[in-house]
Short mmCIF file of C-alpha atoms in Angstrom, two decimals:
data_model
loop_
_atom_site.label_atom_id
_atom_site.label_comp_id
_atom_site.label_asym_id
_atom_site.label_seq_id
_atom_site.Cartn_x
_atom_site.Cartn_y
_atom_site.Cartn_z
CA MET X 1 -33.11 -32.67 18.20
CA THR X 2 -31.54 -32.10 21.64
CA ARG X 3 -29.56 -29.02 22.64
CA ASN X 4 -26.29 -30.98 22.57
CA GLU X 5 -27.04 -32.29 19.10
CA GLU X 6 -27.78 -28.76 17.87
CA ASP X 7 -24.47 -27.51 19.30
CA LYS X 8 -22.56 -30.33 17.61
CA SER X 9 -24.29 -29.62 14.31
CA LEU X 10 -23.40 -25.90 14.50
CA LYS X 11 -19.76 -26.68 15.30
CA SER X 12 -19.59 -29.15 12.42
CA ASN X 13 -20.98 -26.56 9.99
CA LYS X 14 -18.49 -23.93 11.18
CA LYS X 15 -15.55 -26.31 10.71
CA SER X 16 -16.78 -27.22 7.24
CA ARG X 17 -17.02 -23.54 6.24
CA ALA X 18 -13.56 -22.83 7.67
CA ARG X 19 -12.06 -25.66 5.62
CA ARG X 20 -13.66 -24.32 2.46
CA LYS X 21 -12.37 -20.78 3.14
CA LYS X 22 -8.79 -21.97 3.59
CA LYS X 23 -8.49 -23.28 0.05
CA THR X 24 -5.29 -22.06 -1.54
CA ALA X 25 -5.02 -20.04 -4.73
CA ALA X 26 -3.54 -23.07 -6.46
CA GLU X 27 -6.52 -25.28 -5.49
CA LEU X 28 -9.01 -22.73 -6.76
CA LEU X 29 -7.13 -22.29 -10.01
CA ARG X 30 -6.91 -26.05 -10.53
CA ALA X 31 -10.65 -26.33 -9.91
CA GLU X 32 -11.27 -23.77 -12.67
CA ARG X 33 -9.22 -25.66 -15.24
CA ARG X 34 -10.90 -28.16 -17.60
CA PRO X 35 -9.47 -30.58 -20.17
CA GLY X 36 -8.98 -29.02 -23.61
CA PRO X 37 -9.44 -30.70 -26.97
CA SER X 38 -5.89 -32.04 -26.89
CA GLY X 39 -6.08 -33.14 -23.26
CA SER X 40 -4.19 -30.08 -21.99
CA ASP X 41 -5.60 -27.91 -19.22
CA GLU X 42 -7.25 -24.64 -20.18
CA LEU X 43 -8.97 -21.99 -18.09
CA ASP X 44 -12.74 -22.28 -18.07
CA PRO X 45 -14.03 -19.07 -19.76
CA GLY X 46 -16.58 -18.55 -16.96
CA ASP X 47 -18.03 -15.06 -16.92
CA LYS X 48 -17.83 -13.73 -20.48
CA THR X 49 -17.73 -10.13 -19.22
CA LEU X 50 -14.36 -10.69 -17.58
CA SER X 51 -10.99 -11.05 -19.23
CA ASP X 52 -8.93 -14.14 -18.42
CA ALA X 53 -6.58 -11.87 -16.50
CA ALA X 54 -9.38 -10.53 -14.27
CA ARG X 55 -10.71 -14.02 -13.62
CA VAL X 56 -7.28 -15.32 -12.68
CA LEU X 57 -6.79 -12.37 -10.35
CA ARG X 58 -10.09 -12.93 -8.59
CA LEU X 59 -9.34 -16.61 -8.12
CA ILE X 60 -5.90 -15.87 -6.74
CA ALA X 61 -7.34 -13.21 -4.42
CA SER X 62 -9.97 -15.60 -3.11
CA GLY X 63 -7.48 -18.36 -2.51
CA ALA X 64 -4.80 -16.14 -1.03
CA LEU X 65 -7.03 -14.54 1.58
CA ARG X 66 -6.98 -16.02 5.05
CA ASN X 67 -9.44 -15.20 7.83
CA ASP X 68 -7.13 -15.43 10.82
CA ASP X 69 -5.43 -12.15 11.74
CA GLU X 70 -2.18 -14.01 12.29
CA ASP X 71 -2.30 -15.41 8.76
CA ARG X 72 -3.10 -12.01 7.30
CA LYS X 73 -0.01 -10.50 8.87
CA ASP X 74 2.15 -13.27 7.42
CA ALA X 75 3.38 -11.47 4.31
CA ASP X 76 6.22 -13.98 3.92
CA HIS X 77 4.08 -17.11 3.58
CA ILE X 78 5.53 -19.64 1.17
CA PRO X 79 4.27 -19.03 -2.39
CA ARG X 80 3.05 -22.11 -4.25
CA ASP X 81 2.53 -22.95 -7.90
CA LEU X 82 -0.74 -24.07 -9.52
CA HIS X 83 -0.14 -27.62 -8.30
CA GLY X 84 0.33 -26.59 -4.68
CA LYS X 85 4.10 -27.13 -4.70
CA PRO X 86 6.31 -24.50 -3.00
CA LEU X 87 7.90 -22.10 -5.47
CA ARG X 88 11.63 -21.56 -5.28
CA ARG X 89 12.80 -17.98 -4.83
CA LEU X 90 12.98 -16.28 -8.21
CA THR X 91 16.28 -14.83 -9.42
CA SER X 92 16.53 -11.69 -11.52
CA GLU X 93 17.12 -13.94 -14.55
CA ASP X 94 13.92 -15.87 -13.75
CA GLU X 95 11.97 -12.62 -13.51
CA ALA X 96 13.34 -11.39 -16.83
CA ALA X 97 12.42 -14.64 -18.59
CA LEU X 98 8.92 -14.71 -17.09
CA ALA X 99 8.31 -11.06 -18.00
CA HIS X 100 9.41 -11.74 -21.59
CA ASN X 101 7.01 -14.69 -21.89
CA ILE X 102 4.15 -12.67 -20.40
CA GLN X 103 4.62 -9.59 -22.55
CA HIS X 104 5.54 -11.27 -25.85
CA HIS X 105 3.66 -14.57 -25.72
CA GLY X 106 0.78 -13.93 -23.30
CA ASP X 107 2.00 -16.83 -21.16
CA LEU X 108 -0.59 -17.37 -18.39
CA ASP X 109 1.59 -19.84 -16.48
CA ALA X 110 4.46 -17.34 -16.42
CA ARG X 111 2.11 -14.62 -15.18
CA ASN X 112 0.70 -16.88 -12.46
CA THR X 113 4.20 -17.83 -11.33
CA LEU X 114 5.28 -14.19 -11.04
CA ILE X 115 2.06 -13.22 -9.23
CA LEU X 116 2.11 -16.11 -6.75
CA ALA X 117 5.80 -15.54 -6.00
CA ASN X 118 5.12 -11.91 -5.02
CA ILE X 119 1.63 -12.07 -3.52
CA GLY X 120 3.10 -11.57 -0.05
CA LEU X 121 3.78 -7.95 -1.05
CA VAL X 122 0.07 -7.45 -1.68
CA HIS X 123 -0.80 -8.62 1.84
CA LEU X 124 1.96 -6.46 3.30
CA ILE X 125 0.80 -3.26 1.57
CA ALA X 126 -2.89 -4.02 2.09
CA ASN X 127 -2.20 -4.31 5.82
CA GLN X 128 -0.36 -0.98 5.79
CA LEU X 129 -3.27 0.78 4.06
CA ARG X 130 -6.14 -0.91 5.90
CA ARG X 131 -9.14 1.20 6.89
CA PRO X 132 -11.66 0.12 9.55
CA TYR X 133 -14.61 0.68 7.22
CA ILE X 134 -13.21 -1.15 4.17
CA ARG X 135 -12.99 -4.91 3.75
CA TYR X 136 -9.46 -6.26 3.77
CA GLU X 137 -10.39 -8.60 0.92
CA ASP X 138 -11.24 -5.62 -1.31
CA LEU X 139 -7.83 -4.06 -0.70
CA VAL X 140 -6.08 -7.32 -1.55
CA GLN X 141 -8.06 -7.72 -4.76
CA GLU X 142 -7.08 -4.20 -5.84
CA GLY X 143 -3.48 -4.92 -4.90
CA ILE X 144 -3.42 -8.03 -7.05
CA LEU X 145 -4.76 -6.02 -9.97
CA GLY X 146 -1.80 -3.70 -9.45
CA LEU X 147 0.52 -6.70 -9.32
CA MET X 148 -0.96 -7.89 -12.61
CA ARG X 149 -0.27 -4.50 -14.16
CA ALA X 150 3.33 -4.71 -12.97
CA THR X 151 3.82 -8.03 -14.79
CA GLU X 152 2.75 -6.35 -18.03
CA THR X 153 5.02 -3.29 -17.78
CA PHE X 154 8.10 -4.62 -15.96
CA GLU X 155 11.37 -3.86 -17.78
CA PRO X 156 14.24 -6.01 -16.44
CA SER X 157 16.73 -3.99 -18.52
CA ARG X 158 16.41 -1.16 -15.98
CA ASN X 159 18.30 -3.27 -13.42
CA ILE X 160 15.52 -3.22 -10.84
CA ARG X 161 14.00 -6.30 -9.20
CA PHE X 162 10.36 -7.11 -9.87
CA SER X 163 9.46 -6.95 -6.17
CA THR X 164 10.75 -3.38 -5.94
CA TYR X 165 9.00 -2.41 -9.17
CA SER X 166 5.68 -4.02 -8.27
CA VAL X 167 5.41 -2.19 -4.93
CA TYR X 168 4.62 1.01 -6.83
CA TRP X 169 1.80 -0.57 -8.85
CA ILE X 170 0.30 -2.42 -5.88
CA ARG X 171 0.29 0.66 -3.67
CA ALA X 172 -0.95 2.94 -6.47
CA LYS X 173 -3.87 0.65 -7.30
CA ILE X 174 -4.97 0.36 -3.66
CA GLN X 175 -4.58 4.09 -3.06
CA ARG X 176 -6.64 4.96 -6.15
CA PHE X 177 -9.35 2.62 -4.86
CA LEU X 178 -9.31 4.38 -1.47
CA GLN X 179 -9.29 7.83 -3.06
CA LYS X 180 -12.32 6.93 -5.16
CA LEU X 181 -14.18 5.91 -2.01
CA ASP X 182 -13.17 9.17 -0.36
CA ARG X 183 -14.41 11.19 -3.35
CA ASP X 184 -17.71 9.37 -3.28
CA ASP X 185 -18.25 9.64 0.47
CA ILE X 186 -16.55 12.88 1.54
CA PRO X 187 -17.62 16.31 0.17
CA LYS X 188 -14.92 18.61 -1.17
CA ILE X 189 -14.04 21.61 0.97
CA THR X 190 -11.77 24.57 0.34
CA GLY X 191 -9.90 26.95 2.59
CA ALA X 192 -12.76 29.47 2.35
CA GLU X 193 -15.14 26.94 3.91
CA LEU X 194 -13.20 26.46 7.15
CA ILE X 195 -15.29 27.15 10.24
CA GLU X 196 -14.60 27.82 13.86
CA ASP X 197 -15.46 25.42 16.65
CA GLU X 198 -17.16 26.42 19.90
CA SER X 199 -13.89 27.60 21.45
CA GLY X 200 -13.38 30.06 18.57
CA ARG X 201 -10.27 28.32 17.29
CA ARG X 202 -10.11 27.76 13.55
CA LYS X 203 -10.32 24.15 12.50
CA ARG X 204 -7.67 22.86 10.12
CA PRO X 205 -8.88 20.52 7.40
CA ARG X 206 -7.66 16.95 7.55
CA ALA X 207 -5.30 16.08 4.74
CA HIS X 208 -7.65 13.69 2.96
CA LYS X 209 -10.52 16.21 2.96
CA VAL X 210 -8.76 19.12 1.26
CA SER X 211 -9.72 19.72 -2.36
CA ILE X 212 -6.76 19.62 -4.72
CA ASP X 213 -8.22 22.79 -6.27
CA ALA X 214 -7.94 24.69 -3.00
CA LYS X 215 -5.49 27.60 -3.22
CA VAL X 216 -2.37 27.47 -1.10
CA ASP X 217 -1.38 30.53 0.93
CA SER X 218 1.37 31.59 -1.46
CA GLU X 219 2.08 34.69 -3.52
CA ASP X 220 1.67 32.99 -6.88
CA GLY X 221 -1.75 31.58 -5.99
CA ARG X 222 -0.88 27.97 -6.78
CA SER X 223 -3.25 25.19 -5.73
CA VAL X 224 -2.51 21.98 -3.85
CA GLN X 225 -2.45 20.13 -7.17
CA ASP X 226 0.58 22.16 -8.29
CA PHE X 227 2.60 20.68 -5.44
CA LEU X 228 1.60 17.06 -6.03
CA ALA X 229 3.92 14.58 -7.73
CA SER X 230 3.42 14.33 -11.46
CA SER X 231 1.24 11.47 -12.63
CA ASN X 232 3.95 10.79 -15.20
CA ASP X 233 6.41 9.79 -12.49
CA GLY X 234 7.40 6.17 -12.88
CA PRO X 235 8.02 3.50 -10.25
CA GLU X 236 11.69 4.44 -9.95
CA ASP X 237 10.76 8.06 -9.08
CA HIS X 238 8.29 6.96 -6.43
CA PHE X 239 10.76 4.43 -5.01
CA LEU X 240 13.45 7.12 -4.78
CA ARG X 241 11.05 9.45 -2.93
CA TYR X 242 10.13 6.59 -0.61
CA GLU X 243 13.82 5.99 0.16
CA GLN X 244 14.34 9.73 0.75
CA ASP X 245 11.38 9.91 3.14
CA LYS X 246 12.60 6.84 4.97
CA ARG X 247 16.06 8.40 5.36
CA ILE X 248 14.57 11.69 6.64
CA HIS X 249 12.49 9.87 9.25
CA LYS X 250 15.55 7.92 10.38
CA VAL X 251 17.66 11.08 10.72
CA LEU X 252 15.00 12.89 12.76
CA ARG X 253 14.65 9.97 15.14
CA GLU X 254 18.45 9.79 15.52
CA ILE X 255 18.54 13.49 16.42
CA ALA X 256 15.84 13.06 19.06
CA ARG X 257 17.60 10.05 20.57
CA GLU X 258 21.15 11.45 20.54
CA THR X 259 20.36 14.91 21.91
CA GLY X 260 18.33 13.45 24.76
CA ASP X 261 16.17 16.59 24.77
CA PRO X 262 12.51 15.54 25.23
CA ARG X 263 11.39 18.86 23.73
CA LEU X 264 13.03 18.00 20.41
CA PHE X 265 11.35 14.62 20.44
CA THR X 266 7.98 16.32 21.00
CA ILE X 267 8.50 18.70 18.07
CA ILE X 268 9.61 15.89 15.78
CA LYS X 269 6.64 13.74 16.76
CA TRP X 270 3.91 16.39 16.62
CA ARG X 271 5.16 18.65 13.82
CA LEU X 272 7.66 16.91 11.56
CA LEU X 273 6.53 13.27 11.46
CA THR X 274 2.77 13.58 11.32
CA GLU X 275 0.19 14.09 8.59
CA GLU X 276 -1.51 16.79 10.68
CA PRO X 277 1.31 18.96 12.10
CA GLU X 278 0.59 21.17 15.07
CA THR X 279 1.15 24.91 14.78
CA LEU X 280 4.09 26.52 16.57
CA THR X 281 1.59 28.10 18.96
CA GLU X 282 0.13 24.69 19.83
CA LEU X 283 3.61 23.26 20.28
CA GLY X 284 4.51 26.15 22.55
CA GLU X 285 1.49 25.40 24.72
CA ARG X 286 2.42 21.73 24.83
CA LEU X 287 6.02 22.55 25.84
CA ASN X 288 5.18 25.55 28.03
CA LEU X 289 7.13 27.79 25.65
CA SER X 290 6.34 30.86 23.57
CA ARG X 291 5.72 30.48 19.86
CA GLU X 292 9.19 31.90 19.19
CA GLY X 293 10.74 29.39 21.58
CA ALA X 294 9.11 26.52 19.72
CA ARG X 295 10.30 27.97 16.40
CA LEU X 296 13.91 28.16 17.61
CA LEU X 297 13.85 24.52 18.69
CA GLU X 298 12.39 23.50 15.33
CA ASN X 299 15.16 25.42 13.53
CA LYS X 300 17.74 23.61 15.64
CA ILE X 301 16.34 20.26 14.52
CA LEU X 302 16.24 21.30 10.87
CA LYS X 303 19.86 22.50 10.93
CA LEU X 304 21.03 19.20 12.44
CA ALA X 305 19.00 17.25 9.90
CA LYS X 306 20.33 19.32 6.98
CA VAL X 307 23.92 18.41 7.82
CA ARG X 308 23.14 14.71 8.08
CA LEU X 309 21.13 14.62 4.87
CA LYS X 310 23.86 16.22 2.73
CA ASP X 311 25.59 12.88 2.19
CA PHE X 312 22.33 11.24 1.18
CA LYS X 313 21.58 13.99 -1.36
CA LYS X 314 25.04 13.51 -2.91
CA GLN X 315 24.41 9.77 -3.26
CA THR X 316 21.07 10.28 -5.03
CA ALA X 317 22.08 13.26 -7.20
#
């Protein structure tokens, strides 16, 4: 075989693999269906160790994943049904009817419809939580498991749309997956185990490495766990906190923009809107100010923010 023939053969194989990878969720699900005794389609049992729900999820995950970065970022791609036809946008009445059929009749078609109509949310959240050392496909699979859980617990009577409700379950499932990896790969440390680097400055632990049992520097000796949100909080509680955080971020950015003081912007960026806030001493060095000077500027920001957030607190009270 000549060099040109080898090149053509390699290109042909690559194109063939690419076509196979771009199969849609609907195509994969149709391929897994077989005629039943009455001629109707039923899911092939496949692996006996998996529930039908888990098998459906894995098929959907495999079909929904695209390899191109541009496709992965497309969280608003058109959802399709099991026959490859575009799904119309679901109304709240549609969601309520589908949820009823899922929860009271175990309707697989209803579950698939609700999942496929909202799978864009899984891609969106998986992209937000991506880690360089974790496969994107694994995050999406966990997210779809969360989406499945949402279909089983959704209560339309609470006057909340399924997309809003499912965000909590998708994000929670992916975050638990990431936290498990962190627990397996990263040793627990406590405040007593902090060390000094070569310059003699104490290192601060990164947020994801701090043990929840570590004691916080407070008079009552509470641990980090005491300050965490309760595991009993429902989706509505998490959504409300998300909206509050979003509002706080918006207010702080408005303050930085409207005052036009670059020092305020620096404090907001490096102390108030970061997971690893700098100390006032570090901010002072960055701004060529004393620690007290940095503290006064921070207080100015907080006072301005407090006034602007009063209206928001009244609305959510």
